């Protein structure tokens, strides 16, 4: 290229000589320099902000000094700003009804706040999943060729989007959930193990036993197998052109491995035990049937139904368990499957259960062996008692059952949790439906036609052409929807669900430290928001279509 | 190399555009690598070159739509620096016509044209409209004055854009590929107007792909490639005996189609 | 779900199949039932579900279920007959195309109709058949418990509409409502296609526009009333105000946004004194005549408060939003590093010297703990925190890196993102509890109303800013360039070229934001304001209306729905009108 360029015309002779400028005009041209003006403007803006902040914060400082000395008292009673958060170690002194972690009102403020955070995520994440399903369904239903379906989903979307979430939430909580029948007449849709009442939703729920870790290891193995099988079959397909249903084979392999894992973990598990007196002459759990027959003086368990109530009460087994422990579900399912009548006494701690065991109000105590081994030593004559192993499966269903005026077992979603979950899901699904619809409509018709022209099958067209393009449009607003949903969990305050906002509010009332808690609350919400923004940015950077 | 090359005589008073060693970078990419050009008053200069050769960037540097980082650009005796007064002074004197017309879609044709004269030149509305009408007549669409740009054809829109630039009474006109976005049948109506302006003695710098126009109207043709001026030549010499291999290659590619 | 397969997954060979002219049983089966394993399972599940619901309904509510089933059956039979013997009439053709075009849809239609029947009849019985409408029948002793007691709406109308506002102010609220309605009506008439070009239409539009500009003052006089303080004219206010208006005029003139002639100059200079005097005169007259005596904003309530929030917050946050959006897009020269770093280092050193390692000599012992954080820290975390001045260079570095020293941009971005990152109630609550900290010690405190307005406005302006930014981004770059090339300055560029176009694009999203603000204003109930939703608490506490929540919530639900729908309909009309002559 060197010979093709025009050589720069020699010396500086051809450059017009700078105009003779007076110093004044030189200075003026510096002042009017666009860069100088920009920086000057910004510095002026900063100064303006500083002046404003100074005015506001001088008031703030004096107010804090006046009423705030108490805010910064250390544990030892001294005053220091650094002790702003010392009070968080104090006893919380209020209850949180619905917690995932162990919490009592003598725990610290920190622990109460942690429970609030966990509750926020507990309701938020579940609603997030449900919203995705409901929103997608509604968005697709909106485009249905069935007039009734598309009209109904249109009505849903319009109504939901044009009313405040707060009113929806209040309607759901006060007018629907609290208006459900009492727990004695709980609604049981389709005779499934799901009970709807004004105490919330109770449903059967799987509980992991301690042997589940073995089974889960097998499951992971199964997933790996699936991948390997898929890769292997794909490669073979490429080489030989011989088609095979990769999914079916992979799934079959996975199921086989899962079944083996189930058998293995059932066989090797020996964590669960039952504490009984030697005198009951039971060596293993199978003996219960004999015991029952002997007690009731009958020949077959089916005759139990014919016994009068008092006699039945007399022969019923009284079992002590630990509250919310998986041992309960395991043992109860076992007794129930054999048709043995039983009564459960649920205890908060092993010590309480042992007390009942000692005074005879329960005949046996079902718990993990390790717990029993420790507790048996506390008995006066440990040798009079023995621990019978109870068989367990890696996963047991905790099935709700009626007992007196209550329903025991299963997973309980409290009315507050359930209302907030439903409210968030229904509201955000309305918005998401529009997002999904817009996303699918955004894939131009030409793309569909091009795919057909290439001879792709309908499934391939959907998976390879339509979905990837629609997802590009859908995912960014989807993530924004998620973020808004997570923030709106703070509406729990309307239905008294104790998520982080309501807990913080209570903390402020309890401690009188508004400022400190407000800062923590802001940091929590900002972290959530930054997390979602980071996902969004990551996605945008990765998937953005290069278009001009 | 040739007689037309910019020499020391470039400092004449009649030179309305003087560019000396103009450099421009976009990040690490050097878009202009030391461009030198002098244009006299009343001269018509056409810039040719393959796409990405920096010709649009160069022309946009002349009214500060792009900022050059090194070198000097002096328009009508005013140096283009960061001084806001100079920038607005120069923009007032330099009219520009864009590839995509860039009319204001929410304003009528008349408002499009008179907006700048009224607000920048501080003319009365009557005076601005009178002159606007004159220019609309000159470009052949006086009857469209009250329509919105969206109601006009591409060729008509581009003529409105030219009228808009001219009503400011600029000393220099810059055309940035004015016909590239037009349907073939509309190109000629725009080129006719440009030809007319060239004859009327306007100083014009145009980036275009219209070889016929370049050959007929230009007094000098500048060929750019890779951010540099490769050749400056009279139209006849440029098309008939170009000096540089690169020019020959370029011409052979476009003329053999 | 039935529809997925039929809308997005239409087989290319569809013409051959469903209910086509020549019916072919094999094709029919293949297209509707046995197409794939998934389809087969789906149809079976759907059939079982539908039959289950049908049987259950035939048992529970036979008449309704039989009617629905009968209509459905007639429709299906008609469609099938029409298909098989090509005997379609209009109705059956419609049914075939919109409801019964395949087996799945036939079943889904019945299922949905049955479910809809359950819901509708339940609502009908609760809301109409078993309901009472007299305000006398709302007391728990005389109430019907299986239906709504709509009488509460009439009985509690006072609380629902204006909350705790004294009845003596009713006339003022009505007057204000009528004024706003009249303005809106005038705008509506003035912008109708048939009238907008006529002289009368133009006149009405002008009057309405003037009215809208003055509406904040009119509203203030009506709703808040005027307090008259002793001196008739406060010269300090007069002079400062005039100076500010004149300065604004000067700036606008300097940047050539406005032009001045003797008349307009006089108008600008006199604008403040005249309106100030007018204001004081009205205050004086109304004070002496006791027309517009002051009302405490905390007394506002019910629907009135909701409306005030919506209007106030939207009007306040829109300009702030525009400024934030412009700030976020501001393309100014950043503050250079050689200016920033020395300041940052000095500040850091000062912080380290005074706070981290300060010495206690000469300071009272209780303050000593706050000036030597390093030495007095009790554990590792506090030791780390005591090094807080090191955050200053970190912030400087990231500011230079992310924003190239562009402070306007950094400020707008941080403001917008932080506010958008926290829930609205947190901001409202914070505004209420933090307000006392920021007010002068001797003030008697901000009313909750103003605190909430401040918090809510901050929140809404961040969202508005993002909307406006979207609108600005939608303007093609060429528009900016064309304006620059014509020599128009920045203020003029935005005033004449960019904002008019951006705002037109923004009408639908802005209408959405206005509706959103209106809806979200219900959240103020959660921080103790007695707005429409908040008034429920007061109403159901009354022994007459004890526990009548559902009626109130349903009423609010419907009210919000109607207002939101009207606003969005109006915005579409506005959009159509402003789209005049634009591609």
Coordinates of C-alpha atoms in Angstrom, one line a residue, chain A residues 32 35 38-39 42-43 45-46 49 56-57 59-60 62-64 66-67 69 74-75 78-83 86 137 140-141 143-149 152 158-159 161-164 166-168 170-171 174-175 190 427 440 452 458-459 461-462 487 490-491 493-494 501 505 508 514-515 518 521-522 525-526 529, chain C residues 1 3-4 6-12 49 94 97-99 101 105 108-109 112-113 116 332-336 339 366 369-370 376-378 382 405-408 411 418 420-423 425-427 429-430 433-434 436-441 463 515 519 522-523 526-527 533 549-550 553-554 556-557 560-561 564-565:
Chain A
X32 CA -16.2 27.3 25.7
X35 CA -15.2 19.2 27.5
X38 CA -19.2 19.3 30.7
X39 CA -16.8 18.8 33.6
X42 CA -20.8 17.9 36.6
X43 CA -18.7 19.5 39.4
X45 CA -24.0 19.2 40.1
X46 CA -21.8 17.4 42.7
X49 CA -25.8 17.5 45.8
X56 CA -30.4 17.0 55.1
X57 CA -27.7 15.3 57.0
X59 CA -30.6 17.6 60.6
X60 CA -30.0 13.9 60.5
X62 CA -28.5 16.3 65.3
X63 CA -31.6 14.2 65.4
X64 CA -29.6 11.0 65.7
X66 CA -30.6 13.7 70.3
X67 CA -32.8 10.7 70.1
X69 CA -27.8 7.8 71.7
X74 CA -23.1 -1.7 73.4
X75 CA -23.7 -4.9 75.2
X78 CA -21.2 1.9 76.7
X79 CA -22.0 4.2 73.8
X80 CA -20.2 3.7 70.5
X81 CA -21.3 3.9 66.9
X82 CA -19.7 0.6 66.2
X83 CA -22.2 -1.1 68.5
X86 CA -25.1 -5.3 69.0
X137 CA -50.2 -22.2 29.8
X140 CA -50.5 -20.5 24.8
X141 CA -54.2 -20.8 25.7
X143 CA -53.6 -18.3 21.1
X144 CA -55.8 -21.4 21.1
X145 CA -58.1 -22.0 18.2
X146 CA -60.8 -23.0 20.7
X147 CA -62.9 -19.9 21.1
X148 CA -63.9 -20.6 24.7
X149 CA -60.3 -21.3 25.7
X152 CA -61.4 -17.3 28.9
X158 CA -57.3 -8.5 31.3
X159 CA -58.8 -8.8 34.7
X161 CA -53.6 -7.0 34.8
X162 CA -56.1 -4.3 35.5
X163 CA -56.5 -4.8 39.2
X164 CA -54.0 -4.3 42.0
X166 CA -53.0 -6.2 46.8
X167 CA -56.8 -6.4 46.3
X168 CA -56.3 -9.8 44.6
X170 CA -56.8 -9.8 50.1
X171 CA -59.6 -11.5 48.2
X174 CA -59.9 -13.4 53.3
X175 CA -62.6 -14.3 50.9
X190 CA -61.0 -36.1 43.6
X427 CA -50.9 -12.0 39.3
X440 CA -44.2 -16.8 20.1
X452 CA -41.2 -26.6 6.4
X458 CA -43.1 -30.4 13.4
X459 CA -41.2 -31.3 16.6
X461 CA -39.4 -27.1 13.9
X462 CA -40.7 -26.2 17.3
X487 CA -39.8 -8.1 45.5
X490 CA -43.0 -8.2 50.7
X491 CA -46.8 -8.1 50.3
X493 CA -47.4 -8.1 55.3
X494 CA -50.9 -7.9 54.0
X501 CA -40.2 -7.5 55.4
X505 CA -41.0 -4.5 60.7
X508 CA -38.1 -2.5 64.5
X514 CA -35.4 1.6 62.7
X515 CA -32.3 2.8 60.9
X518 CA -33.8 -0.5 57.3
X521 CA -33.5 -4.8 54.7
X522 CA -32.3 -2.7 51.7
X525 CA -33.5 -6.7 48.6
X526 CA -30.7 -5.2 46.6
X529 CA -32.1 -7.7 42.6
Chain C
X1 CA -53.2 -27.4 26.8
X3 CA -54.7 -26.1 21.9
X4 CA -50.9 -26.3 21.9
X6 CA -53.5 -27.4 17.3
X7 CA -52.1 -23.9 17.1
X8 CA -48.4 -24.1 17.1
X9 CA -48.1 -27.6 15.8
X10 CA -50.4 -27.6 12.9
X11 CA -49.5 -30.5 10.7
X12 CA -48.6 -29.4 7.2
X49 CA -61.5 -35.9 33.7
X94 CA -68.7 -21.3 13.3
X97 CA -64.1 -23.7 13.3
X98 CA -64.0 -22.2 16.8
X99 CA -64.9 -25.0 19.2
X101 CA -62.4 -28.6 15.2
X105 CA -61.3 -29.2 21.6
X108 CA -62.1 -29.1 26.4
X109 CA -65.2 -27.1 25.5
X112 CA -64.6 -25.6 30.5
X113 CA -68.3 -25.0 30.1
X116 CA -67.5 -22.1 34.1
X332 CA -20.6 14.5 28.5
X333 CA -16.9 14.6 29.0
X334 CA -16.2 12.7 32.2
X335 CA -14.4 14.2 35.1
X336 CA -10.7 13.5 34.3
X339 CA -8.9 15.7 39.0
X366 CA -17.0 8.2 75.2
X369 CA -14.3 4.9 70.7
X370 CA -15.6 6.5 67.6
X376 CA -10.9 -0.3 69.7
X377 CA -12.4 -3.0 67.4
X378 CA -13.5 -6.1 69.2
X382 CA -15.0 -4.8 63.0
X405 CA -15.9 9.7 35.0
X406 CA -19.3 10.7 33.8
X407 CA -21.0 11.7 37.0
X408 CA -24.4 12.5 35.6
X411 CA -25.8 9.2 39.5
X418 CA -31.2 1.1 43.6
X420 CA -35.9 -0.3 41.3
X421 CA -34.2 -3.0 43.4
X422 CA -36.3 -2.5 46.5
X423 CA -40.0 -3.1 46.9
X425 CA -43.6 -0.8 50.5
X426 CA -40.1 -0.7 51.9
X427 CA -39.6 2.7 50.4
X429 CA -42.3 2.6 55.1
X430 CA -38.8 4.0 55.1
X433 CA -40.1 6.3 59.6
X434 CA -37.0 8.1 58.3
X436 CA -38.4 12.6 61.3
X437 CA -34.6 12.0 61.1
X438 CA -34.2 14.4 58.2
X439 CA -36.4 17.2 59.3
X440 CA -35.1 20.2 61.3
X441 CA -35.3 19.5 65.0
X463 CA -39.7 3.4 36.6
X515 CA -52.4 2.6 35.6
X519 CA -53.1 0.3 41.2
X522 CA -53.3 0.6 47.1
X523 CA -50.1 -0.4 48.9
X526 CA -50.1 -1.3 54.2
X527 CA -48.3 1.7 55.8
X533 CA -58.3 -0.3 50.4
X549 CA -64.7 -7.8 53.8
X550 CA -65.5 -9.7 50.7
X553 CA -62.9 -6.2 48.2
X554 CA -65.1 -7.2 45.3
X556 CA -62.7 -2.3 44.9
X557 CA -61.7 -5.0 42.5
X560 CA -60.0 -0.6 39.9
X561 CA -60.8 -2.8 36.9
X564 CA -57.8 0.9 34.6
X565 CA -59.8 -0.2 31.6

